[in-house]
Coordinates of C-alpha atoms and ligand atoms in Angstrom, one line a residue:
M133 CA -29.2 -19.1 -3.6
A134 CA -32.5 -16.8 -3.6
K135 CA -34.4 -15.8 -5.7
R136 CA -34.1 -12.0 -6.9
H137 CA -36.6 -9.7 -6.7
P138 CA -38.3 -9.1 -10.4
L139 CA -37.8 -4.9 -9.3
L140 CA -33.8 -5.0 -8.9
A141 CA -31.8 -3.6 -11.4
D142 CA -29.5 -5.8 -13.4
R143 CA -26.3 -4.2 -11.5
T144 CA -27.4 -5.0 -8.2
E145 CA -26.3 -8.9 -9.9
T146 CA -22.7 -7.7 -9.2
M147 CA -22.8 -6.3 -5.9
N148 CA -22.5 -8.7 -3.2
P149 CA -22.1 -8.1 0.4
S150 CA -21.5 -11.0 1.9
A151 CA -17.7 -10.7 3.1
I152 CA -18.9 -6.8 4.3
R153 CA -21.8 -8.8 6.3
E154 CA -19.7 -11.4 8.0
L155 CA -16.5 -8.5 8.8
L156 CA -19.4 -6.1 10.7
K157 CA -21.5 -9.1 12.5
S158 CA -17.9 -10.3 13.9
L159 CA -17.7 -6.9 15.4
N160 CA -21.1 -6.9 17.6
V161 CA -20.0 -10.7 18.6
P162 CA -18.6 -9.8 22.2
G163 CA -15.6 -11.0 23.3
M164 CA -14.7 -11.1 19.3
I165 CA -10.9 -10.2 18.6
S166 CA -11.2 -8.8 15.2
G167 CA -8.6 -8.3 12.8
A168 CA -11.6 -8.5 10.3
G169 CA -12.4 -4.0 9.8
G170 CA -10.1 -1.2 8.8
F171 CA -11.3 0.4 12.1
P172 CA -9.0 2.6 13.6
A173 CA -8.8 2.5 18.0
A174 CA -11.6 3.7 19.7
D175 CA -8.6 5.5 21.9
S176 CA -6.5 7.2 18.8
F177 CA -9.8 9.4 18.5
P178 CA -8.9 12.9 20.2
V179 CA -12.4 13.0 22.1
E180 CA -11.5 16.1 24.0
V181 CA -10.3 18.0 21.2
I182 CA -13.3 17.8 19.6
R183 CA -15.8 18.3 21.4
G184 CA -13.6 21.8 22.4
L185 CA -13.4 21.8 18.2
I186 CA -17.2 22.0 18.1
D187 CA -17.6 23.8 20.8
K188 CA -15.4 26.7 19.3
V189 CA -17.1 26.4 16.0
L190 CA -20.7 27.0 17.5
R191 CA -20.2 29.6 19.4
E192 CA -18.0 31.6 17.3
K193 CA -19.7 30.8 13.8
G194 CA -22.9 29.6 14.6
A195 CA -26.2 29.1 12.4
A196 CA -23.2 28.9 9.0
V197 CA -21.7 25.9 10.2
L198 CA -25.9 24.6 10.3
Q199 CA -26.4 26.4 7.3
Y200 CA -26.0 24.5 3.3
G201 CA -22.5 24.8 2.3
I202 CA -20.8 24.5 -1.0
T203 CA -20.5 21.4 -2.5
E204 CA -16.5 21.7 -3.6
G205 CA -16.2 22.5 0.5
Y206 CA -16.4 24.6 3.4
P207 CA -13.4 27.2 2.1
P208 CA -10.9 27.3 5.2
L209 CA -11.1 23.7 5.0
R210 CA -9.7 23.1 1.3
A211 CA -7.3 25.6 2.7
A212 CA -5.9 24.5 4.9
L213 CA -5.7 21.0 2.7
A214 CA -4.0 23.0 0.5
E215 CA -0.8 23.8 2.6
Y216 CA -1.0 20.5 4.6
V217 CA -0.9 18.1 0.7
R218 CA 2.4 20.3 0.0
E219 CA 4.5 18.3 2.5
R220 CA 3.1 15.2 0.0
G221 CA 4.4 17.3 -3.7
I222 CA 1.3 18.4 -4.5
C223 CA 1.2 22.1 -5.4
C224 CA -2.7 23.4 -5.4
S225 CA -4.7 26.1 -4.4
P226 CA -7.5 25.8 -2.6
E227 CA -9.8 25.6 -5.0
E228 CA -8.5 22.8 -6.7
V229 CA -9.0 20.5 -3.3
C230 CA -13.1 19.2 -2.3
V231 CA -13.9 17.9 0.6
S232 CA -15.9 14.6 -0.4
T233 CA -18.1 12.8 2.8
G234 CA -15.4 10.0 2.8
A235 CA -12.8 9.2 0.3
Q236 CA -14.8 6.2 -0.5
T237 CA -17.5 8.8 -2.1
A238 CA -14.9 10.1 -4.2
I239 CA -14.1 6.9 -5.3
D240 CA -17.5 6.7 -6.3
A241 CA -17.9 10.3 -8.4
A242 CA -14.5 9.4 -10.0
S243 CA -16.5 6.2 -10.9
K244 CA -19.4 7.3 -12.3
I245 CA -18.3 10.1 -14.6
L246 CA -15.5 8.3 -15.7
L247 CA -16.7 4.6 -16.8
D248 CA -19.9 3.4 -19.0
P249 CA -21.3 -0.4 -18.0
G250 CA -18.5 -2.5 -20.0
D251 CA -15.9 0.2 -20.1
C252 CA -12.4 -1.1 -19.0
M253 CA -10.5 0.2 -15.8
A254 CA -7.9 -0.8 -13.9
V255 CA -7.0 -2.3 -10.5
E256 CA -4.1 -3.4 -8.9
A257 CA -4.8 -7.6 -7.4
P258 CA -5.9 -7.4 -5.0
T259 CA -7.3 -4.4 -3.9
F260 CA -9.8 -2.5 -1.3
L261 CA -12.5 -4.3 -1.6
A262 CA -15.1 -1.8 -1.6
A263 CA -13.7 0.4 -4.1
L264 CA -14.2 -3.2 -6.1
N265 CA -17.8 -2.7 -4.9
V266 CA -18.8 0.7 -6.5
F267 CA -16.4 0.2 -9.9
R268 CA -18.7 -3.0 -10.4
A269 CA -22.0 -0.7 -9.0
Y270 CA -21.2 0.9 -12.8
Q271 CA -20.8 -2.4 -14.3
A272 CA -17.1 -1.7 -15.3
R273 CA -15.4 -4.5 -16.8
I274 CA -12.2 -4.8 -13.8
I275 CA -8.9 -5.9 -15.3
A276 CA -6.2 -7.2 -12.9
V277 CA -2.5 -5.3 -12.5
E278 CA -0.6 -7.8 -10.9
S279 CA 2.4 -5.8 -7.5
D280 CA 4.9 -8.3 -5.4
E281 CA 6.3 -6.8 -2.5
E282 CA 7.1 -3.7 -4.2
G283 CA 3.3 -2.8 -4.9
A284 CA 2.2 -2.7 -9.0
I285 CA 4.1 -4.1 -11.2
P286 CA 4.8 -1.4 -14.1
E287 CA 5.5 -3.7 -17.0
D288 CA 2.3 -5.5 -15.5
L289 CA 0.6 -1.1 -15.7
E290 CA 2.1 -1.3 -19.6
R291 CA 0.9 -4.5 -20.8
V292 CA -3.0 -4.4 -19.1
L293 CA -3.1 -0.7 -21.1
D294 CA -1.8 -2.2 -24.0
A295 CA -4.3 -4.7 -23.8
Y296 CA -7.9 -3.2 -22.9
P297 CA -9.2 0.3 -23.5
I298 CA -8.6 1.4 -20.0
K299 CA -10.1 4.7 -18.7
F300 CA -8.6 4.8 -15.0
T301 CA -5.9 2.3 -13.1
Y302 CA -7.1 2.5 -9.3
L303 CA -3.8 2.7 -7.2
I304 CA -3.3 2.8 -3.3
P305 CA 0.4 3.6 -3.5
T306 CA 0.9 4.0 0.5
F307 CA 0.5 1.4 2.9
Q308 CA -1.6 -0.3 1.0
N309 CA -5.2 -1.9 1.2
P310 CA -5.5 -5.2 1.9
T311 CA -1.8 -5.9 1.7
G312 CA -0.2 -3.4 3.4
R313 CA 2.5 -3.0 1.0
T314 CA 3.9 0.3 -0.2
L315 CA 4.9 1.2 -4.1
S316 CA 8.8 2.0 -3.9
R317 CA 9.9 5.1 -5.5
R318 CA 11.1 3.5 -8.4
R319 CA 7.8 1.7 -9.1
R320 CA 6.5 5.3 -8.9
E321 CA 8.1 7.1 -11.3
K322 CA 7.9 5.1 -13.4
V323 CA 4.1 4.3 -13.2
A324 CA 4.0 7.9 -12.9
E325 CA 6.3 8.4 -16.9
I326 CA 4.0 5.0 -18.0
L327 CA 0.4 7.2 -17.7
V328 CA 2.5 10.6 -18.9
R329 CA 3.9 9.2 -21.8
R330 CA 0.1 7.3 -22.6
G331 CA -1.6 10.4 -21.8
A332 CA -3.6 7.7 -19.1
L333 CA -5.4 8.4 -16.1
A334 CA -5.3 7.2 -12.6
V335 CA -7.0 7.6 -9.0
E336 CA -3.9 7.5 -6.2
D337 CA -6.3 6.3 -3.3
D338 CA -3.8 7.1 -0.1
P339 CA -5.8 7.8 3.0
Y340 CA -3.1 6.2 5.1
Y341 CA -0.8 8.6 4.0
E342 CA 0.4 9.3 7.2
L343 CA 0.6 6.4 9.6
R344 CA 4.3 5.3 8.7
Y345 CA 5.3 3.6 11.4
R346 CA 9.2 3.3 9.6
G347 CA 10.4 4.4 7.2
E348 CA 10.9 8.0 4.5
A349 CA 7.6 8.9 3.2
L350 CA 7.7 8.4 -0.8
P351 CA 6.5 11.3 -2.8
T352 CA 2.9 11.1 -3.6
L353 CA 1.9 9.9 -7.8
K354 CA 0.1 12.7 -8.1
S355 CA 3.8 14.8 -7.4
F356 CA 4.9 12.6 -11.1
A357 CA 2.5 13.6 -13.0
P358 CA 0.1 16.5 -11.4
D359 CA -2.2 16.1 -14.8
N360 CA -2.8 11.8 -14.8
V361 CA -3.7 11.9 -11.2
I362 CA -7.2 11.8 -9.4
Y363 CA -5.6 12.7 -6.1
L364 CA -7.5 11.5 -2.7
G365 CA -7.7 11.8 0.8
S366 CA -8.9 11.1 4.1
L367 CA -9.6 12.7 7.5
S368 CA -10.6 9.4 8.7
K369 CA -7.4 7.8 10.6
V370 CA -5.9 11.5 11.8
F371 CA -9.2 12.9 12.7
S372 CA -12.4 10.8 12.8
P373 CA -14.3 8.5 10.4
G374 CA -17.1 9.0 11.8
M375 CA -16.9 12.7 10.8
R376 CA -16.6 11.1 7.0
L377 CA -14.3 14.0 5.9
G378 CA -12.3 13.0 2.7
Y379 CA -10.9 14.8 -0.3
Y380 CA -10.2 14.9 -3.5
I381 CA -7.6 16.9 -5.9
A382 CA -8.1 15.8 -9.6
P383 CA -7.6 17.6 -13.4
P384 CA -10.0 20.3 -14.5
P385 CA -12.3 18.5 -16.5
F386 CA -12.9 15.7 -14.0
Q387 CA -12.9 17.7 -10.9
E388 CA -15.7 19.6 -12.9
F389 CA -17.6 16.5 -12.9
M390 CA -17.3 15.2 -9.7
T391 CA -18.3 18.0 -7.2
T392 CA -21.7 17.9 -10.4
S393 CA -22.1 13.9 -9.6
R394 CA -22.1 15.4 -5.8
Q395 CA -24.3 17.4 -5.8
A396 CA -27.1 15.0 -7.7
V397 CA -25.9 12.5 -4.0
D398 CA -24.3 13.9 -0.3
V399 CA -24.2 17.6 -2.3
H400 CA -21.5 18.7 0.6
A401 CA -19.8 16.8 3.3
G402 CA -21.1 17.2 6.8
H403 CA -20.7 21.7 7.5
L404 CA -20.5 21.5 11.1
A405 CA -18.1 18.6 10.6
Q406 CA -16.1 20.2 8.0
A407 CA -15.8 23.1 10.6
A408 CA -14.4 21.4 13.8
A409 CA -11.4 19.5 11.2
D410 CA -10.5 23.1 9.5
E411 CA -9.7 24.4 13.6
Y412 CA -7.8 20.7 13.9
I413 CA -6.0 21.5 10.7
R414 CA -4.8 24.9 11.4
G415 CA -4.7 24.9 15.0
G416 CA -2.1 22.1 15.3
H417 CA -4.1 19.6 17.0
L418 CA -3.5 17.3 14.0
K419 CA 0.2 17.8 14.0
A420 CA -0.4 17.1 17.6
C421 CA -2.7 14.1 17.7
L422 CA -0.1 12.1 15.4
P423 CA 2.1 11.0 17.1
S424 CA 0.4 9.2 19.5
I425 CA -1.8 7.5 16.7
V426 CA 1.8 6.0 14.9
E427 CA 3.2 5.3 18.4
L428 CA -0.3 3.0 19.4
Y429 CA 0.0 1.9 16.0
R430 CA 3.7 1.4 15.8
S431 CA 3.8 -0.9 18.2
R432 CA 0.7 -3.2 17.9
L433 CA 2.4 -3.7 15.1
E434 CA 5.6 -4.4 15.8
T435 CA 3.6 -7.4 18.3
M436 CA 1.7 -8.6 15.3
L437 CA 5.0 -9.2 13.4
K438 CA 6.7 -10.9 15.8
T439 CA 3.9 -12.9 16.8
L440 CA 2.9 -13.8 13.5
D441 CA 7.0 -15.3 12.7
D442 CA 6.7 -16.9 16.2
C443 CA 3.4 -18.6 15.4
L444 CA 3.0 -18.9 12.2
P445 CA 3.0 -23.0 10.2
E446 CA 5.5 -23.5 8.0
G447 CA 4.3 -22.1 4.3
F448 CA 2.5 -19.1 5.5
A449 CA 4.4 -15.7 4.6
R450 CA 3.2 -12.6 5.7
S451 CA 3.7 -9.2 3.9
N452 CA 6.0 -6.4 5.7
P453 CA 4.0 -2.9 5.9
D454 CA 6.4 0.2 6.3
G455 CA 2.7 1.8 7.5
G456 CA -1.3 1.2 7.7
M457 CA -3.5 -0.5 8.9
F458 CA -3.6 -3.9 7.2
V459 CA -0.8 -7.7 7.5
W460 CA -1.0 -9.6 4.1
I461 CA -0.8 -13.2 4.8
S462 CA -0.7 -16.6 2.3
G463 CA -0.7 -19.7 2.5
P464 CA 0.8 -22.4 0.8
A465 CA -1.8 -24.4 -2.3
G466 CA -4.7 -25.7 -1.2
F467 CA -5.0 -23.5 1.8
D468 CA -8.4 -22.7 2.1
A469 CA -9.1 -19.2 3.5
V470 CA -12.5 -19.4 4.6
K471 CA -12.5 -22.9 6.0
A472 CA -9.7 -20.8 8.0
Q473 CA -12.5 -18.5 8.5
R474 CA -15.3 -20.8 10.3
E475 CA -12.6 -22.1 11.8
A476 CA -11.3 -19.3 13.6
L477 CA -14.9 -17.9 14.3
S478 CA -15.7 -20.3 16.2
K479 CA -13.2 -19.3 18.4
K480 CA -13.7 -15.8 18.2
V481 CA -11.6 -14.9 16.1
A482 CA -12.3 -13.0 12.6
F483 CA -10.2 -11.5 9.4
V484 CA -11.3 -11.2 6.2
P485 CA -10.3 -14.1 3.8
G486 CA -8.0 -12.8 0.6
G487 CA -10.9 -12.9 -1.7
A488 CA -13.0 -11.0 -1.5
F489 CA -10.6 -8.6 -2.5
F490 CA -9.7 -9.7 -6.3
A491 CA -11.7 -8.8 -8.8
D492 CA -11.9 -12.5 -10.3
A493 CA -13.6 -14.2 -7.2
S494 CA -11.7 -17.8 -8.2
R495 CA -8.0 -15.9 -6.8
G496 CA -7.1 -15.2 -3.5
G497 CA -8.2 -18.6 -2.1
N498 CA -5.1 -19.2 0.1
T499 CA -4.7 -15.1 0.9
L500 CA -6.3 -13.4 4.3
R501 CA -5.9 -9.8 5.6
L502 CA -5.4 -9.0 8.9
N503 CA -6.2 -5.1 10.5
F504 CA -3.3 -4.1 13.7
T505 CA -5.0 -1.3 14.7
L506 CA -8.0 -2.1 16.6
V507 CA -7.1 -5.1 18.6
P508 CA -4.3 -4.3 22.4
E509 CA -1.3 -6.0 22.2
D510 CA -2.7 -8.7 24.3
K511 CA -5.5 -9.4 22.3
I512 CA -3.0 -10.1 19.3
R513 CA -1.2 -12.4 20.8
E514 CA -3.9 -15.0 22.3
G515 CA -5.8 -14.3 18.3
L516 CA -3.0 -14.9 16.7
A517 CA -2.3 -18.3 19.2
I518 CA -5.9 -19.0 17.5
L519 CA -5.6 -17.9 13.9
A520 CA -2.6 -20.5 13.5
E521 CA -4.7 -22.7 15.1
A522 CA -7.2 -22.3 12.5
L523 CA -4.7 -21.9 9.4
A524 CA -3.2 -25.3 10.5
S525 CA -6.2 -27.1 10.9
A526 CA -7.5 -25.6 6.8
L527 CA -4.2 -27.0 5.0
Ligands
PLP879 C1 -8.1 2.3 0.5 C2 -9.1 2.6 0.9 N1 -9.8 4.1 0.5 C3 -10.8 4.6 1.1 C4 -11.3 4.5 2.5 C5 -12.1 5.3 2.5 O1 -12.1 5.9 3.4 P1 -13.0 6.4 4.0 O2 -13.8 6.2 5.5 O3 -12.6 8.4 3.5 O4 -14.3 7.0 3.0 C6 -10.7 3.6 2.6 C7 -11.3 2.8 4.4 O5 -11.1 1.9 4.9 C8 -9.0 2.6 2.4 O6 -8.9 1.6 2.9

């Protein structure tokens, strides 16, 4: 390992760029079939619609949307979002919604105002890698709540809350990253009941809400426990990730400090992007574009699941997502996903070994995450045939 520069802060010791570096590297190799990233399909972006919206916004609002704006966000977009999340059972005023530079900066803002070095916080095991990296950067002690096919296990959450002074629990209840699992309705009610009874706080990260390919939408945790949940949404999967727009709805004391903390970071999300997103939602474009995105991903997911069922070696199991972007694969004891990754990369197929998604580096060595949204169906089939051989050879 390279010697650390003496000027680097202690917190950089917890920053491990390797998994993300590998992932991004893989996307740039010509001919690579990448199931590694969490990227939407490029052909899902409504390029012409967005061109028209930006033109309209510049024509009608001119310099106003090129000027600095307020940290809370572009007021018409906040009003549009307050209306937009109502179907998720979230009743809030426009003033309670703040726009962020992607959901990612809202994860950072919540962590910054809640975590002192050494504080305990809880996550599902496994969980979103980039969120783990935020919690590590704030030098938190990350405690695992176990999960299964129905999502986080409420009894284990209760155990963790009993055993540690947890500041907050970070949960992705719907189409979780990395597993694709969804917290069942029964468990949502139970988790909300635990939060309310104990006066505990959760961050509900919900960037995949709209990407449902089967089954009925479930109420958000926020709808069951509004005072105990900081809710995070994203426009990355239904508008454009490059626009960098997310939003947060937090109980008042947290909302105020999250916003203040962002004044020292990004000041506000891009004003022009916010104005275009406002038109996108208000003008009915999101509603019009979403069905084709959902249709595209539904058939890619079906192709991936069917192909996996045909080709996964014995002893391997997959998750059964109803939406989102990821399928999770678990191998038998002794299977080494990092070894399989090397083998697959040499044949131009990429995925992320599952260990990266656990706070405890010794876990998840026999697991991996596959993305199904970026790659067309013929390439999914071709890539999975190669993957199956790599899995078998890494047993
Ligand atoms: C669970 C989760 N949260 C947050 C994000 C970040 O979203 P955004 O692009 O809005 O920053 C992602 C993106 O992949 C994600 O999977």
